[in-house]
Amino acid sequence: MSDQSTTMAEGRSAPRRPARRNETFKAYFGTPGNTVVTLICLVLLGLAAKAAASWLLINAVFDGAPEDCKAASGACWPYVAAKLRYMLFGIYPFDEQWRPLSATLLFIAAMAVSGIPRLWGRSLIVAWAVLLPVLFLLMAGGAFGLTEVATSQWGGLPLSFMLTFIGLVCALPLGILLALARLSKLPAIRILAVTFIELVRGVPLISILFMASVMLPLFMPEGVTIDKLLRAQVAIILFAAAYIAEIVRAGLQALPAGQTEAAKALGLHYWQCTFLITVPQALKTVIPPLVSLFIGFFQDTTLVTIVGLLDFLNTVRTALRDPNWQGIAVLEGYVFAAVVYFVFSALMGAYSRFLEKRFRVGHD
Amino acid sequence: MSPIVLLRNRRVRELAYQVLCVAAVVGCGWYLLNNALANLAKQDIATGFDYLGREAAFIISETPIAYEPSDSYGRALLVGLLNTVKVAVLAIVFSTIIGTIVGIARLSSNPLLSRLMLAYVEALRNVPLLLYLFLWYSAIIFTLPPVKQAITLLPGVYVSNSGLVVPAFVWNSGFWAVATAAIIGIAAAILWQRWAGRRRILTGKIVPGWPVATALFVLPVAAAVLFFDVSGEVDWPVLGKFRLTGGAHLKPEFVALLLGLTLGASATVAEIVRSGILAIRKGQREAAKALGMSDRQTMRLVILPQALRVIVPPLTNVYVTTFKNSSLAIAIGYPDLVMVSNTIMNQTGQAIEPIALFMFVYLLLSLATSALMNWYNGHVALKGRQP
């Protein structure tokens, strides 16, 4: 949904020459028009800084009871402290919350390590294949003395990460297949793929989530029920697959025709040519837009809030319903969530730009 | 021939793949449909679109056209659709204006301005839209004062926790005369501009464009005002003791949604405009300078027409996305198409038809937006190829 790819054309961050005071002065106050712009910016910045400081710090309450917050006009930080664990982990059993915490930390660490291009390879895939069941076991329990926790009790930040990550990992192969089908010479397969991709891309994600949560149970044979979380996950996978398919298709189409011709001349048949020659090269070129898509989907998973799953945004929202704090701290939770989303998205955005730079060097 | 030998034939194999694929899809669809029909029959839920004619019996908080709870579900859906279009079109217009300004300001040589704009874009793009919607909505509902202490933003514009009140213009008579005249005027002005442009290219003579076009627009409207009985008045909101009377009342849900959609889309538009301008080679600007063009002429005649080619296709995506994002309305209770459909689903128990219907409508809206923008793209893309 969100179109992150446009951030990529990086600006003219020309390296600063050894600071000459004259030039710096000129940049801000060179012409009368420029001076006016600078002054307006300074005033706006000053006003914003003053408002932010008075709400966040000066008039804020850092320690105290709900009554203290009611009296103050600033932010109510005790609220965030009191509801922090609920916001992060939802209704996961309180005494077991070290499990989602360690699972989340493990996941973030693993993601950070996997981001190093030098480590990309088979062993990384094997490591993830080992790690994912461990994470699942940590969350779900039921073995090694861990009590079982039903998926209906999962929530908060780990759920948001899970929906995003599993969504994209499962959507990637599906997306590749869809892209291949769309480029296929066989008309029936091509038409099916085009219909699916355009249909999914033409409707809002929320309608697909609705379909999964309301319509899907009607389509199941009697007695079969699918976990609510799984249904939303499947919806996200199908949605992401259509977008990934278009990105991969762009990568495939950008390949020179000589690659397939050479593969054919060597006697490789279609599947060999596809999975040994074209797809690996195409994937390499589309890694930066895929990372951008990842950021977009990390934000789009918040939509599961609307179908009632307790993702991070929804735990933040439902934390407001605590009768002790009702009507007292209405914005603090959202501001906290905004900071969390901002940090993760900005980090991934910076990573995406790093990858782009790296790959651009490799190709020119 | 044995089947194995047949499979060695490429065309047979290709045919087999396709038949298998289609059969799998059709088979799955058939299976799911049968399940659904059995389930629906068992739960005693009606099928088909008959419900559209039945009485809706629920209230919609915002109605651009006349609507009563005694009206049909079909009319309720139409109200929802109009609400969707209203908020999305306004968001598209505002975000294009704000985004263009921010995008150009991002390229300013003043480091303070360009960094402020970078902060604006990053703050909007790295936080989910839905979170912003909740934030704006809570901010309006909980932190603004009640109506009787409404804040005066501008003369006649009041904000309070029940939304925004702005002056409204009420037509007493002659609306259609003025509207018709305005449409005729706009059409005449566009035709004149086209003719003037073509003539300039063909003959090299400069024909007055804008003055004549403005006159062509103003004259019919003025004539309509003079010759028809046109009267109307501005309905100024008045802050009474307990409430505001008069003016147009924009509900908090609408304001929050419009604000969220506009700001979110404006950040993306800003990035598109910026990269569009950056995509123009430096030589173009230098050549224009060498030809003696002024800065304004360079921007209007050299940079912008070329930048538009780069800008328009991704802009289409933003507009389509804005339409789709407007469906988040349901989260804060703005009665758009999805929310009205959701109410209908709850009331009738029918889930398949309402969802299918609104998906179809969104598909049409996406296609219509794309078609319109592609038509516009056709106009800007091939400059210089015409005689």
Coordinates of C-alpha atoms in Angstrom, one line a residue, chain A residues 133-315:
Chain A
P133 CA 10.6 -23.4 15.4
V134 CA 12.5 -22.3 18.5
L135 CA 10.6 -18.9 18.4
F136 CA 7.3 -20.7 17.9
L137 CA 8.0 -23.0 20.8
L138 CA 8.9 -20.1 23.0
M139 CA 5.6 -18.4 22.1
A140 CA 3.3 -21.4 22.0
G141 CA 4.9 -23.6 24.7
G142 CA 3.5 -27.0 25.4
A143 CA 6.9 -28.7 25.6
F144 CA 10.1 -28.5 27.7
G145 CA 8.2 -27.5 30.7
L146 CA 6.7 -24.4 29.1
T147 CA 3.0 -24.0 29.7
E148 CA 0.9 -23.9 26.6
V149 CA -0.3 -20.4 25.5
A150 CA -3.1 -20.4 22.8
T151 CA -2.6 -18.1 19.8
S152 CA -5.7 -16.1 20.9
Q153 CA -3.6 -14.8 23.8
W154 CA -0.7 -13.7 21.6
G155 CA -0.5 -10.0 21.1
G156 CA 1.4 -6.8 21.0
L157 CA 4.8 -6.2 19.3
P158 CA 5.7 -9.9 18.8
L159 CA 2.4 -10.4 16.9
S160 CA 3.1 -7.4 14.7
F161 CA 6.6 -8.8 13.9
M162 CA 5.2 -12.2 13.3
L163 CA 2.5 -11.1 10.9
T164 CA 5.0 -9.1 8.9
F165 CA 7.8 -11.6 8.8
I166 CA 5.9 -14.8 8.3
G167 CA 3.7 -12.9 5.8
L168 CA 6.6 -11.8 3.7
V169 CA 8.6 -15.0 4.0
C170 CA 5.6 -17.1 2.8
A171 CA 4.5 -14.5 0.2
L172 CA 8.0 -14.4 -1.4
P173 CA 7.8 -17.9 -3.1
L174 CA 4.2 -17.4 -4.0
G175 CA 5.0 -14.0 -5.4
I176 CA 7.8 -15.4 -7.5
L177 CA 5.5 -18.1 -8.9
L178 CA 2.9 -15.5 -9.7
A179 CA 5.4 -13.3 -11.4
L180 CA 6.6 -16.3 -13.5
A181 CA 3.0 -17.2 -14.3
R182 CA 2.3 -13.7 -15.4
L183 CA 5.2 -13.8 -17.8
S184 CA 4.3 -17.3 -19.0
K185 CA 3.7 -18.0 -22.6
L186 CA 0.7 -20.2 -21.7
P187 CA -2.4 -18.0 -22.0
A188 CA -4.6 -19.7 -19.4
I189 CA -1.9 -19.5 -16.7
R190 CA -1.1 -15.9 -17.6
I191 CA -4.7 -14.9 -17.4
L192 CA -5.2 -16.5 -14.0
A193 CA -2.1 -14.8 -12.6
V194 CA -3.0 -11.4 -14.1
T195 CA -6.5 -11.7 -12.7
F196 CA -5.3 -12.6 -9.2
I197 CA -2.6 -9.9 -9.1
E198 CA -4.8 -7.1 -10.4
L199 CA -7.8 -8.1 -8.3
V200 CA -5.7 -8.0 -5.1
R201 CA -3.9 -4.8 -6.0
G202 CA -7.1 -3.1 -6.9
V203 CA -8.9 -3.6 -3.6
P204 CA -7.9 -2.3 -0.1
L205 CA -6.1 -4.7 2.3
I206 CA -9.0 -4.2 4.7
S207 CA -11.4 -5.9 2.3
I208 CA -9.2 -8.9 2.1
L209 CA -8.9 -9.1 5.9
F210 CA -12.7 -8.8 6.1
M211 CA -12.9 -11.6 3.6
A212 CA -10.6 -13.8 5.7
S213 CA -12.3 -13.0 9.0
V214 CA -16.0 -12.9 7.9
M215 CA -16.3 -14.7 4.6
L216 CA -13.8 -17.5 4.9
P217 CA -15.6 -19.4 7.7
L218 CA -18.6 -19.6 5.5
F219 CA -16.6 -21.3 2.8
M220 CA -15.2 -24.0 5.1
P221 CA -16.9 -27.4 5.3
E222 CA -18.9 -28.1 8.4
G223 CA -17.0 -28.5 11.6
V224 CA -13.8 -27.0 10.2
T225 CA -12.7 -23.8 11.9
I226 CA -9.5 -22.0 11.2
D227 CA -7.6 -20.1 13.8
K228 CA -8.4 -16.3 13.7
L229 CA -4.8 -15.4 13.7
L230 CA -4.0 -17.9 10.9
R231 CA -6.8 -16.4 8.8
A232 CA -5.4 -12.9 9.1
Q233 CA -2.0 -14.3 8.3
V234 CA -3.2 -16.0 5.2
A235 CA -4.9 -12.8 4.1
I236 CA -1.6 -10.9 4.5
I237 CA 0.3 -13.5 2.7
L238 CA -2.0 -13.4 -0.3
F239 CA -2.0 -9.6 -0.3
A240 CA 1.8 -9.4 -0.1
A241 CA 2.2 -12.0 -2.8
A242 CA 0.5 -9.9 -5.4
Y243 CA 2.7 -6.9 -4.6
I244 CA 5.9 -9.0 -4.5
A245 CA 4.9 -10.6 -7.9
E246 CA 4.9 -7.1 -9.5
I247 CA 8.3 -6.3 -8.0
V248 CA 9.8 -9.6 -9.1
R249 CA 8.3 -9.3 -12.5
A250 CA 10.1 -5.9 -12.9
G251 CA 13.3 -7.7 -12.0
L252 CA 12.7 -10.5 -14.4
Q253 CA 11.9 -8.1 -17.2
A254 CA 15.0 -6.0 -16.6
L255 CA 17.2 -9.1 -17.3
P256 CA 18.9 -9.1 -20.7
A257 CA 17.3 -11.6 -23.1
G258 CA 20.8 -13.0 -23.6
Q259 CA 20.7 -14.7 -20.3
T260 CA 17.7 -17.0 -21.2
E261 CA 19.1 -17.5 -24.7
A262 CA 22.4 -18.6 -23.3
A263 CA 20.7 -20.9 -20.8
K264 CA 18.7 -22.4 -23.7
A265 CA 21.8 -22.8 -25.8
L266 CA 23.4 -24.8 -23.0
G267 CA 20.4 -27.1 -23.0
L268 CA 18.8 -26.1 -19.8
H269 CA 15.0 -26.6 -19.7
Y270 CA 12.5 -24.1 -18.5
W271 CA 12.7 -24.8 -14.7
Q272 CA 16.5 -25.1 -14.7
C273 CA 16.8 -21.9 -16.6
T274 CA 14.3 -20.2 -14.3
F275 CA 15.6 -21.2 -10.9
L276 CA 19.3 -21.4 -11.8
I277 CA 19.7 -18.4 -14.1
T278 CA 16.9 -15.8 -14.2
V279 CA 15.2 -15.8 -10.8
P280 CA 18.4 -15.5 -8.7
Q281 CA 19.6 -12.6 -10.8
A282 CA 16.2 -10.9 -10.8
L283 CA 15.9 -11.3 -7.0
K284 CA 19.3 -9.7 -6.5
T285 CA 18.3 -6.6 -8.4
V286 CA 15.0 -6.2 -6.6
I287 CA 16.2 -6.6 -3.0
P288 CA 16.0 -2.8 -2.2
P289 CA 12.4 -2.5 -3.3
L290 CA 11.6 -5.7 -1.4
V291 CA 13.0 -4.1 1.7
S292 CA 10.9 -1.0 1.1
L293 CA 7.9 -3.3 0.7
F294 CA 8.8 -4.9 4.0
I295 CA 8.6 -1.5 5.7
G296 CA 5.2 -0.8 4.1
F297 CA 3.9 -4.1 5.2
F298 CA 5.2 -3.7 8.8
Q299 CA 3.0 -0.6 8.9
D300 CA 0.1 -2.2 7.0
T301 CA -0.2 -5.1 9.5
T302 CA -1.7 -2.5 11.9
L303 CA -4.9 -3.1 9.8
V304 CA -5.5 -6.3 11.6
T305 CA -6.7 -4.1 14.5
I306 CA -9.8 -3.5 12.5
V307 CA -10.7 -7.2 12.4
G308 CA -10.0 -7.5 16.1
L309 CA -6.6 -9.0 16.4
L310 CA -4.4 -7.7 19.3
D311 CA -1.4 -6.4 17.3
F312 CA 0.8 -3.7 18.8
L313 CA -1.5 -0.8 17.7
N314 CA -4.5 -2.6 19.1
T315 CA -3.0 -3.3 22.5

